[in-house]
């Protein structure tokens, strides 16, 4: 089948489009042919995070909608388990969980002293969690994955894409679900969702999830197996008040209490650590949002959301990864701790035209205003031997933006979409070194797409979009510039904003009877003043410092596809695949010796990602689901050449449905592969006098468990 034929290499966009044109034509022909069948239309997945709720098949851009059923296919309990399903998506772990997401090879991989500016943002119920990650996806309504720049809709935190998670909407009919899971590594999970009406006008929904696990690390020195454990409680609630058909008010409340351990890196480069002071990854966050939807005005719908979030985190680790006495004469004993607090307010006010409000009778429009204020405070406590060092910093960031979009029907089949956003940000930075800096920048992004609706079920689009993200201050570089060997960091005080231009061509098609759903996109992206993470390690010993630098330019291009094929009434095949080629522009690392990285692949940008999954209905009650998720090897950093190995992860799930009950037996990573989620290259082992090695953090090993669910 032409649609599923992979290419041996990824090539620049014009040739890429030529080579994939047969796949595109095949998708259109198959979708159009199937659309002639006299069947009732299938249920469509709607994108909730765009300006209007539309089918994913009718929006220009590479968007994936992951439903609750898709999450169950791999028995997903966390965002990590879901992201592996998606083409051209990768992630890096911060501690015991994956927190940093990369799309099409672009995204951050860690956060220490410096405030990161995410290339891939995270929204939960419209509240900005960018940089905090997602603790739970239990009983989520759906997860939307926007690949490519989405500045018009989301602004600075969506230069490479956006994750938009929606919790369960309140239902005026009683709806509920409960599940309990037991798994190896002393793991268990209890989660529940309940929604009901309080009155004819008021309804609510409540989701609670508790997850506990010892983790997958054994600490040989402390003789413990829970130093990298997981202990998380997540609560999300919504209260809906329908005053009338024209006015709806909604109150949203979130609470996350995360008390995870952090003991992930091993001097022996396996899952056995030697730390005498394991760290932790704690997060306590609270969030509230008030949303109003008003549609009584002629021609205009109004949306207003005001949100507040407060988060305190405690992130620490044993910097030497060892114990006192491991190698007298060579050893060192350091411990690092980062205490962060974050408080933010955001307001998003939007006017959206309806049929009566169209301009010239054929143009829908959106006009909006966005504002945010964020206070970020850091206290770093570091013990180096018997010496204690402290570094404090505060950053206040204010953003103001106006945005708009028009969608004009040029004919029955052709539609032109034009959108843009202008955003002004102001940073006020202060630290304990008596440094005070102010940054002011105005940035802009936009999109231009021409869409051709070949039939009701098939669309072809061309898209040109521009994204951006803010610059900032290298607090770590400035704090270490006075130390011996680190004077070069004075040249790395700040870094500039980055911009991204994306050209994309895609096809979306679906059969009316649901036998085929396909989405194919070819893209080419140009990065300007791209931000990269550099490291200075003067004597290749345990002392090093990180900083963010601008590498001039970079390129990312490739293809991604998603297919759902009903091969038989009892068997459904899912095929997702992504091909990616990325290149660093002129860039020489700050390390000694310096390394010229010009033309090399960008960090955490695997050239090939895929998922092959199937749902097999053995009987009316019994279903077998399986998936193979893989990615090719990739570089861990833009500052060194250490690389991961390629990986293939096999997941299986056997479930039995009996009326309202379901019992499922599942296994993730059935072949017990070691899959890396983070890597460094430096010397940290005193037993070999600090010879540089590649140190890796591993994803979960083979997991198996049983889940019982009840729905009412």
XYZ file of C-alpha atoms in Angstrom:
712
model
C 0.000 0.000 0.000
C 1.562 3.280 -1.080
C 0.396 5.145 2.004
C 2.474 2.987 4.299
C 5.687 2.936 2.297
C 8.544 4.550 4.305
C 11.258 6.548 2.595
C 14.895 5.588 2.953
C 15.914 9.157 3.783
C 14.372 12.546 4.478
C 14.856 15.179 1.817
C 14.155 18.919 1.419
C 10.541 19.968 0.986
C 10.163 20.360 -2.790
C 11.555 16.889 -3.511
C 9.762 15.513 -0.453
C 6.433 16.704 -1.833
C 7.198 15.138 -5.204
C 8.024 11.795 -3.639
C 5.037 11.764 -1.316
C 2.555 12.934 -3.973
C 1.539 9.348 -4.724
C 0.718 8.846 -1.046
C -1.291 12.080 -1.050
C -3.197 11.152 -4.232
C -3.843 7.661 -2.891
C -5.281 9.119 0.306
C -7.626 11.401 -1.632
C -8.755 8.661 -4.013
C -9.416 6.154 -1.243
C -11.263 8.691 0.900
C -13.357 10.015 -1.984
C -14.217 6.515 -3.196
C -15.251 5.375 0.271
C -17.284 8.534 0.765
C -19.671 7.417 -1.993
C -20.829 4.505 0.143
C -24.364 4.921 1.416
C -23.476 4.939 5.096
C -24.241 7.208 8.002
C -21.383 9.618 8.801
C -19.070 8.403 11.549
C -18.514 10.343 14.755
C -15.866 13.011 14.272
C -13.091 13.940 16.674
C -13.377 17.653 17.330
C -10.455 19.903 18.213
C -11.361 21.868 21.342
C -8.188 23.946 21.536
C -8.666 25.930 18.317
C -10.737 29.098 17.980
C -13.707 27.051 16.788
C -14.638 23.449 17.525
C -14.065 21.728 14.194
C -13.259 18.206 13.094
C -9.545 17.439 13.072
C -10.047 16.491 9.412
C -11.105 20.052 8.509
C -8.321 22.111 10.120
C -5.131 22.941 8.243
C -2.102 21.709 10.139
C -0.691 18.525 11.582
C -2.920 17.861 14.589
C -3.392 14.577 16.424
C -6.352 13.964 18.731
C -5.673 11.244 21.307
C -8.906 9.927 22.809
C -9.338 8.062 26.081
C -9.574 4.834 24.067
C -6.236 5.595 22.388
C -4.665 6.074 25.801
C -6.024 2.731 27.000
C -4.453 0.900 24.051
C -1.026 1.094 25.715
C -2.486 1.122 29.263
C -1.178 4.681 29.535
C -0.992 6.157 33.030
C 1.124 9.216 32.298
C 1.991 11.548 29.463
C 5.175 9.528 28.762
C 3.082 6.519 27.748
C 1.023 8.581 25.290
C 3.754 10.584 23.553
C 5.409 7.430 22.228
C 2.318 6.878 20.059
C 2.872 10.061 18.063
C 4.933 10.741 14.958
C 7.852 13.187 15.289
C 7.321 13.608 19.045
C 9.957 12.902 21.702
C 10.496 13.804 25.355
C 13.182 14.069 28.037
C 12.821 13.170 31.704
C 13.386 15.664 34.480
C 13.365 13.121 37.316
C 11.105 10.095 37.638
C 8.728 11.570 35.041
C 9.042 12.966 31.517
C 8.571 16.740 31.639
C 10.157 18.237 28.533
C 8.596 17.658 25.120
C 10.146 17.992 21.659
C 8.150 18.180 18.416
C 9.774 17.841 15.029
C 13.128 17.914 16.822
C 12.523 21.185 18.701
C 12.130 21.519 22.461
C 13.945 21.879 25.771
C 15.441 18.966 27.720
C 16.066 20.261 31.243
C 15.700 23.174 33.638
C 18.211 24.041 36.325
C 19.076 27.636 37.267
C 17.989 29.314 34.062
C 14.294 29.865 33.377
C 13.410 27.797 30.331
C 11.182 29.176 27.617
C 9.266 26.162 26.315
C 9.131 25.549 22.582
C 6.262 23.141 23.267
C 3.679 24.394 25.730
C 1.120 22.564 27.855
C -2.454 23.702 28.460
C -4.864 21.886 30.776
C -8.427 23.177 30.545
C -7.035 26.427 29.153
C -4.605 26.929 32.082
C -0.938 27.328 31.163
C 1.192 24.552 32.696
C 4.146 25.061 30.353
C 7.347 24.003 32.110
C 5.514 22.028 34.808
C 4.499 18.997 32.747
C 1.411 16.827 33.186
C 1.131 14.597 36.217
C -1.893 12.507 35.217
C -4.061 11.780 32.194
C -6.611 9.611 34.017
C -10.164 9.932 32.640
C -9.166 12.788 30.342
C -11.631 13.880 27.695
C -8.882 13.998 25.083
C -5.351 15.190 24.380
C -4.710 17.373 21.348
C -1.230 17.550 19.864
C -0.541 20.567 17.631
C 2.691 20.028 15.662
C 4.428 23.027 14.151
C 4.244 26.720 15.140
C 0.877 27.824 16.557
C 1.665 31.429 17.470
C -1.657 32.809 16.222
C -3.618 30.642 18.640
C -1.241 30.093 21.567
C 1.583 32.654 21.376
C 5.172 32.327 22.598
C 4.955 28.868 24.186
C 3.933 27.160 20.940
C 6.875 27.830 18.636
C 7.201 24.101 17.875
C 3.775 22.928 19.002
C 1.301 22.655 21.850
C -0.216 19.945 24.047
C -3.822 20.716 24.963
C -5.412 18.413 27.559
C -9.120 18.603 28.379
C -10.597 17.053 31.502
C -14.134 15.683 31.525
C -16.835 18.228 30.804
C -19.743 18.444 33.276
C -22.729 16.370 32.154
C -26.331 16.978 33.179
C -26.828 13.205 33.044
C -25.139 11.147 35.710
C -21.868 9.736 34.429
C -19.079 8.062 36.327
C -16.127 5.706 36.122
C -13.765 4.082 38.580
C -10.621 2.047 38.018
C -8.060 0.266 40.173
C -4.669 -0.987 38.993
C -2.055 -3.257 40.541
C 1.335 -3.669 38.838
C 4.873 -4.826 39.481
C 7.430 -2.648 41.255
C 4.939 -2.298 44.106
C 2.746 -0.045 41.974
C -0.914 0.803 42.316
C -3.338 3.378 40.978
C -6.839 4.419 42.011
C -8.759 6.865 39.844
C -12.330 7.972 39.458
C -14.505 10.416 37.576
C -18.035 11.519 38.448
C -20.341 14.018 36.742
C -23.925 14.925 37.549
C -26.466 17.725 37.626
C -27.036 19.736 40.788
C -30.045 21.514 39.299
C -31.487 22.190 35.876
C -28.856 24.883 35.366
C -25.857 23.610 37.330
C -23.696 20.534 36.724
C -20.256 19.434 37.862
C -17.481 16.963 37.067
C -14.752 15.687 39.371
C -11.677 13.603 38.527
C -9.295 12.218 41.152
C -6.214 10.100 40.497
C -3.694 8.597 42.900
C -0.565 6.822 41.636
C 2.150 5.121 43.711
C 5.192 3.098 42.637
C 8.616 2.194 44.013
C 10.139 3.153 40.675
C 12.614 1.117 38.668
C 15.928 1.852 40.390
C 17.793 -0.147 43.033
C 20.135 1.809 45.295
C 22.868 -0.667 46.220
C 24.532 1.592 48.793
C 21.339 2.304 50.767
C 19.875 -1.138 49.979
C 16.602 0.454 48.860
C 14.385 0.064 45.791
C 12.253 3.184 46.201
C 14.715 6.084 45.844
C 13.250 6.995 42.439
C 9.649 6.428 43.489
C 6.355 7.932 42.327
C 3.711 9.303 44.688
C 1.178 11.601 43.024
C -2.320 12.877 43.719
C -4.152 14.828 41.016
C -7.590 16.443 41.350
C -9.476 18.330 38.643
C -12.989 19.751 39.001
C -15.406 21.756 36.866
C -18.621 23.543 37.841
C -20.915 24.611 34.986
C -23.728 27.149 35.294
C -26.004 27.557 32.274
C -27.804 30.790 32.910
C -29.523 30.586 29.533
C -28.967 29.280 26.045
C -26.794 32.361 25.459
C -24.706 32.445 28.628
C -22.628 29.732 30.296
C -20.230 30.215 33.205
C -17.680 27.638 34.258
C -15.413 27.422 37.298
C -12.351 25.149 36.933
C -10.160 24.014 39.834
C -6.974 21.900 39.796
C -4.691 20.556 42.504
C -1.513 18.490 42.080
C 0.446 17.040 44.988
C 3.542 15.249 43.691
C 6.105 13.724 46.039
C 8.452 11.765 43.772
C 12.020 10.683 44.348
C 14.990 11.397 42.115
C 17.816 8.887 41.934
C 18.154 7.995 38.271
C 21.784 8.107 37.108
C 24.253 5.300 37.768
C 28.039 5.430 37.680
C 27.901 1.821 36.455
C 25.524 2.948 33.663
C 22.675 0.614 34.576
C 19.624 0.661 36.874
C 21.693 0.278 40.057
C 22.751 3.501 41.762
C 25.264 4.228 44.536
C 23.927 7.549 45.856
C 24.116 8.247 49.578
C 21.855 11.326 49.299
C 18.980 10.589 46.885
C 17.086 13.634 45.710
C 13.422 14.398 45.217
C 11.018 15.881 42.705
C 8.181 17.559 44.594
C 5.452 19.733 43.142
C 2.450 21.303 44.799
C 0.294 23.350 42.474
C -3.133 24.919 42.634
C -5.039 26.539 39.804
C -8.388 28.255 39.295
C -10.067 29.499 36.138
C -13.317 31.281 35.436
C -14.688 31.020 31.911
C -17.634 32.837 30.366
C -19.240 32.043 26.989
C -21.807 34.586 25.785
C -23.651 34.444 22.446
C -26.593 36.850 22.777
C -25.024 39.583 20.646
C -26.005 39.526 17.001
C -23.190 38.096 14.890
C -20.664 37.699 17.716
C -19.828 35.056 20.317
C -17.744 36.230 23.279
C -15.316 34.124 25.323
C -13.485 35.293 28.421
C -11.201 33.157 30.593
C -9.375 34.420 33.654
C -6.981 31.965 35.317
C -4.582 31.829 38.262
C -1.898 29.256 39.039
C 0.445 28.879 41.996
C 3.140 26.193 42.055
C 5.958 25.348 44.468
C 8.565 22.768 43.521
C 11.501 21.132 45.270
C 13.946 19.480 42.864
C 17.183 17.987 44.184
C 19.741 15.285 43.423
C 22.987 13.724 44.589
C 25.369 15.461 42.198
C 28.206 12.954 42.628
C 25.878 9.917 42.217
C 27.979 8.078 44.815
C 28.846 7.797 48.506
C 31.641 9.075 50.697
C 34.440 6.524 50.644
C 33.900 5.179 47.125
C 37.378 6.305 46.024
C 39.433 8.163 48.640
C 41.700 10.758 47.114
C 39.597 11.184 43.977
C 36.017 11.391 45.178
C 33.893 14.480 45.763
C 30.562 14.901 47.554
C 28.094 17.455 46.180
C 24.354 17.883 46.627
C 22.191 20.246 44.563
C 18.712 21.552 45.388
C 16.382 23.914 43.502
C 13.402 25.503 45.276
C 11.073 27.245 42.862
C 7.854 29.180 43.257
C 5.643 30.363 40.434
C 2.537 32.504 40.457
C 0.781 33.564 37.302
C -2.346 35.340 36.147
C -3.675 35.133 32.602
C -6.615 36.621 30.797
C -7.841 35.662 27.342
C -10.714 37.629 25.795
C -11.992 36.660 22.378
C -14.688 37.716 19.881
C -15.714 35.052 17.374
C -18.104 35.696 14.508
C -21.078 33.469 13.804
C -23.016 33.108 10.542
C -24.690 36.510 10.946
C -21.411 38.242 11.731
C -19.505 37.218 8.622
C -17.758 39.954 6.691
C -18.861 40.284 3.067
C -21.051 37.257 3.646
C -18.196 34.744 3.264
C -15.524 35.568 5.876
C -15.529 34.318 9.447
C -13.274 36.195 11.833
C -11.707 36.086 15.300
C -10.295 38.999 17.307
C -8.702 38.532 20.713
C -6.635 40.021 23.510
C -4.255 38.088 25.786
C -2.357 39.157 28.861
C -0.300 37.347 31.466
C 1.830 38.183 34.477
C 4.210 35.614 35.918
C 6.459 35.787 38.989
C 9.226 33.159 39.114
C 11.462 32.837 42.182
C 14.400 30.460 42.587
C 16.510 29.520 45.580
C 19.423 27.233 44.738
C 21.121 25.493 47.655
C 24.289 23.630 46.765
C 26.695 21.794 49.027
C 30.157 21.277 47.515
C 32.107 19.216 50.030
C 31.908 21.195 53.249
C 31.215 24.463 51.424
C 27.642 25.725 51.089
C 26.636 27.977 48.220
C 23.341 29.783 47.746
C 21.983 31.569 44.717
C 18.647 33.407 44.581
C 16.942 34.935 41.577
C 13.574 36.401 40.680
C 12.023 37.040 37.310
C 8.837 38.939 36.612
C 7.524 38.481 33.098
C 4.581 40.384 31.637
C 3.087 39.545 28.258
C 0.491 41.463 26.239
C -0.791 40.302 22.863
C -3.470 40.950 20.295
C -4.401 38.284 17.776
C -6.854 37.694 14.979
C -7.810 35.297 12.230
C -10.042 35.327 9.172
C -11.384 32.394 7.170
C -12.729 33.319 3.741
C -14.683 30.971 1.472
C -13.308 31.759 -1.988
C -15.638 29.179 -3.545
C -17.486 26.041 -2.517
C -14.166 24.179 -2.359
C -11.463 26.787 -1.689
C -10.896 28.524 1.679
C -8.227 31.068 2.608
C -7.216 31.383 6.289
C -5.104 34.333 7.461
C -4.081 34.823 11.099
C -1.546 36.683 13.181
C -0.456 37.700 16.663
C 1.671 40.582 17.946
C 3.087 40.082 21.428
C 5.098 42.340 23.685
C 6.960 40.933 26.676
C 8.852 42.596 29.497
C 11.310 40.796 31.798
C 12.623 42.184 35.076
C 15.436 39.994 36.461
C 17.270 40.235 39.784
C 19.571 37.851 41.618
C 21.652 37.544 44.766
C 24.743 38.688 42.860
C 23.292 42.224 42.754
C 22.588 41.812 39.059
C 19.534 43.548 37.632
C 18.551 43.253 33.981
C 15.551 44.297 31.956
C 14.579 42.830 28.608
C 11.928 44.247 26.262
C 10.968 42.659 22.975
C 8.084 42.756 20.523
C 7.503 39.557 18.557
C 5.027 38.457 15.949
C 3.748 35.241 14.446
C 1.118 34.237 11.973
C -0.321 31.732 9.548
C -1.525 31.655 5.970
C -3.258 28.559 4.631
C -5.093 27.720 1.431
C -7.454 24.772 1.824
C -9.080 22.728 -0.929
C -12.070 20.597 0.083
C -11.928 17.877 -2.570
C -15.034 16.247 -1.103
C -16.887 16.236 2.162
C -14.353 13.702 3.442
C -11.054 14.856 1.860
C -9.071 18.082 2.226
C -5.744 19.259 0.799
C -3.997 22.233 2.364
C -0.884 24.355 2.027
C 0.278 26.240 5.099
C 2.856 28.907 5.865
C 3.262 29.799 9.548
C 5.652 31.693 11.794
C 6.319 31.065 15.484
C 8.533 32.602 18.151
C 9.694 32.286 21.732
C 11.213 34.776 24.131
C 14.861 35.294 25.035
C 16.195 35.510 28.556
C 18.999 35.702 31.094
C 21.647 33.039 31.789
C 21.546 33.178 35.571
C 23.852 30.168 36.026
C 26.501 31.614 33.720
C 26.447 34.927 35.557
C 26.596 33.232 38.970
C 29.688 31.198 38.019
C 31.572 33.743 35.895
C 33.814 34.718 38.813
C 34.947 31.153 39.530
C 38.319 29.871 38.347
C 38.123 28.694 34.735
C 34.640 30.103 34.130
C 35.387 33.697 33.093
C 34.213 32.931 29.538
C 30.652 32.826 30.884
C 30.642 36.617 31.081
C 30.017 36.553 27.328
C 26.865 34.455 27.855
C 24.868 36.839 30.066
C 21.750 36.841 27.871
C 20.341 35.088 24.838
C 18.078 36.369 22.076
C 14.520 35.365 21.100
C 14.145 32.630 18.497
C 11.833 32.575 15.476
C 10.648 29.726 13.277
C 9.109 29.688 9.791
C 7.191 26.580 8.712
C 6.036 25.585 5.207
C 3.664 22.625 5.135
C 1.635 20.626 2.646
C -0.895 18.047 3.760
C -3.827 15.814 2.932
C -6.601 14.624 5.229
C -9.129 12.033 4.157
C -11.774 9.794 5.703
C -14.354 7.303 4.529
C -17.950 7.810 5.569
C -18.189 4.247 6.846
C -15.052 4.674 8.966
C -12.999 2.106 7.050
C -10.177 4.615 6.466
C -8.937 7.763 8.173
C -5.646 9.223 6.998
C -3.586 12.364 7.552
C -0.281 13.061 5.765
C 1.857 16.205 6.165
C 5.198 17.250 4.643
C 6.963 20.200 6.283
C 10.110 22.297 6.113
C 11.020 24.628 8.983
C 13.686 27.319 9.191
C 14.944 28.320 12.655
C 16.551 31.726 13.213
C 18.683 32.592 16.275
C 17.919 29.089 17.501
C 18.421 28.604 21.220
C 20.720 25.722 22.193
C 21.962 24.477 25.552
C 25.725 24.698 26.019
C 28.017 23.541 28.808
C 31.379 24.758 30.061
C 33.534 22.084 31.720
C 37.042 23.594 31.834
C 39.045 20.661 33.232
C 36.583 17.834 32.370
C 36.101 17.280 36.118
C 32.953 17.499 38.255
C 32.622 21.286 38.006
C 30.590 22.482 35.014
C 28.080 25.197 34.182
C 25.265 25.385 31.660
C 24.048 28.282 29.581
C 21.676 28.963 26.690
C 23.235 30.215 23.476
C 21.996 31.260 20.028
C 23.286 29.078 17.194
C 22.413 31.276 14.243
C 20.034 29.093 12.283
C 18.804 25.556 11.820
C 16.552 23.483 9.590
C 14.008 20.761 10.341
C 12.075 18.990 7.595
C 10.270 15.731 7.027
C 6.976 13.887 6.769
C 4.465 12.594 9.308
C 1.386 10.445 8.772
C -1.422 8.914 10.786
C -3.684 6.166 9.463
C -6.628 4.236 10.890
C -7.671 1.286 8.698
C -10.504 -1.165 9.319
C -9.105 -4.340 7.748
C -11.985 -6.464 9.049
C -15.081 -5.711 11.160
C -13.202 -7.258 14.077
C -9.718 -5.797 13.423
C -8.589 -2.157 13.272
C -5.034 -1.174 12.337
C -3.385 2.095 13.424
C -0.211 3.257 11.659
C 1.638 6.425 12.707
C 5.054 7.282 11.285
C 7.352 10.276 11.145
C 10.519 10.975 9.172
C 12.659 13.903 10.290
C 15.894 15.525 9.236
C 17.311 18.348 11.360
C 20.479 20.412 11.018
C 22.303 22.785 13.326
C 23.460 26.029 11.770
C 26.956 27.406 12.351
C 27.650 26.557 15.993
C 30.786 25.810 18.024
C 30.335 24.553 21.588
C 31.651 26.427 24.607
C 33.309 23.271 25.944
C 37.035 22.707 26.061
C 38.010 21.357 23.617
C 35.505 23.170 21.434
C 33.497 21.085 18.956
C 32.133 22.344 15.650
C 28.513 21.135 15.500
C 27.652 22.829 12.205
C 25.372 20.629 10.098
C 24.869 17.981 12.779
C 21.412 16.666 13.763
C 19.733 18.646 16.528
C 19.333 17.159 20.007
C 16.457 14.764 20.793
C 15.465 14.689 17.116
C 15.233 11.005 16.048
C 15.092 10.609 12.282
C 12.367 7.963 12.434
C 9.469 7.477 14.869
C 6.544 5.112 14.452
C 3.715 3.194 16.033
C 2.030 0.103 14.579
C -1.013 -0.815 16.674
C -4.046 -3.028 16.379
C -7.417 -3.608 18.054
C -8.684 -7.178 17.632
C -12.199 -7.963 18.830
C -11.938 -11.687 19.552
C -15.550 -11.856 20.759
C -18.163 -9.304 21.765
C -16.635 -9.208 25.232
C -12.963 -10.045 24.645
C -10.499 -7.681 22.941
C -6.752 -7.962 22.335
C -4.799 -4.755 21.719
C -1.145 -4.438 20.865
C 1.338 -1.856 19.689
C 4.960 -1.538 18.642
C 6.425 1.916 19.242
C 9.871 2.761 17.953
C 12.337 5.541 17.335
C 15.795 5.711 15.811
C 18.850 6.851 17.730
C 19.258 10.552 18.522
C 21.782 12.944 20.038
C 21.301 13.869 23.689
C 22.638 17.411 23.484
C 23.791 20.184 21.177
C 26.951 20.429 23.317
C 28.381 16.927 22.785
C 28.045 13.966 20.415
C 26.729 11.257 22.764
C 23.770 9.389 21.252
C 21.046 7.020 22.329
C 20.392 3.631 20.804
C 17.346 2.924 18.671
C 14.391 1.395 20.478
C 11.308 -0.726 19.856
C 8.769 -1.061 22.669
C 6.020 -3.706 22.552
C 2.791 -3.216 24.523
C -0.066 -5.742 24.925
C -3.479 -5.533 26.561
C -6.194 -8.201 26.899
C -9.529 -6.919 28.194
C -12.853 -8.548 29.018
C -16.030 -6.453 29.076
C -19.046 -7.578 31.096
C -21.843 -5.008 31.092
C -20.451 -2.112 33.161
C -17.303 -3.925 34.284
C -14.006 -4.370 32.471
C -11.013 -6.446 33.527
C -7.716 -5.924 31.681
C -4.365 -7.705 31.821
C -1.580 -5.643 30.318
C 2.151 -5.468 29.764
C 4.215 -2.467 28.647
C 7.699 -2.851 27.195
C 7.088 -6.590 26.937
C 10.587 -7.239 25.542
C 12.182 -5.409 28.478
C 14.209 -3.004 26.328
C 16.405 -0.335 27.881
C 15.106 2.900 26.361
C 16.899 6.141 27.252
C 15.000 9.329 28.077
C 17.979 11.546 28.961
C 21.733 11.452 28.495
C 24.904 13.339 29.433
C 28.563 13.046 28.471
C 31.204 13.992 31.040
C 33.463 12.509 33.708
C 31.810 11.728 37.032
C 33.322 8.463 38.276
C 36.253 8.899 40.719
C 37.103 5.198 40.354
C 38.484 5.832 36.835
C 39.747 9.359 37.599
C 36.825 11.042 35.848
C 37.180 9.636 32.342
C 34.226 10.968 30.289
C 31.378 8.505 29.688
C 27.863 8.636 28.290
C 25.499 8.446 31.254
C 21.871 7.656 30.509
C 18.572 7.693 32.337
C 16.276 4.824 31.431
C 12.548 4.711 30.830
C 10.517 2.031 32.559
C 11.527 -1.634 32.089
C 8.978 -4.399 31.537
C 5.762 -3.486 33.347
C 2.793 -5.779 33.836
C -0.386 -5.361 35.768
C -4.131 -5.787 36.030
C -6.776 -3.055 35.854
C -10.398 -3.361 36.931
C -12.810 -0.652 35.759
C -16.449 0.120 36.456
C -18.511 2.621 34.471
C -21.967 3.919 35.346
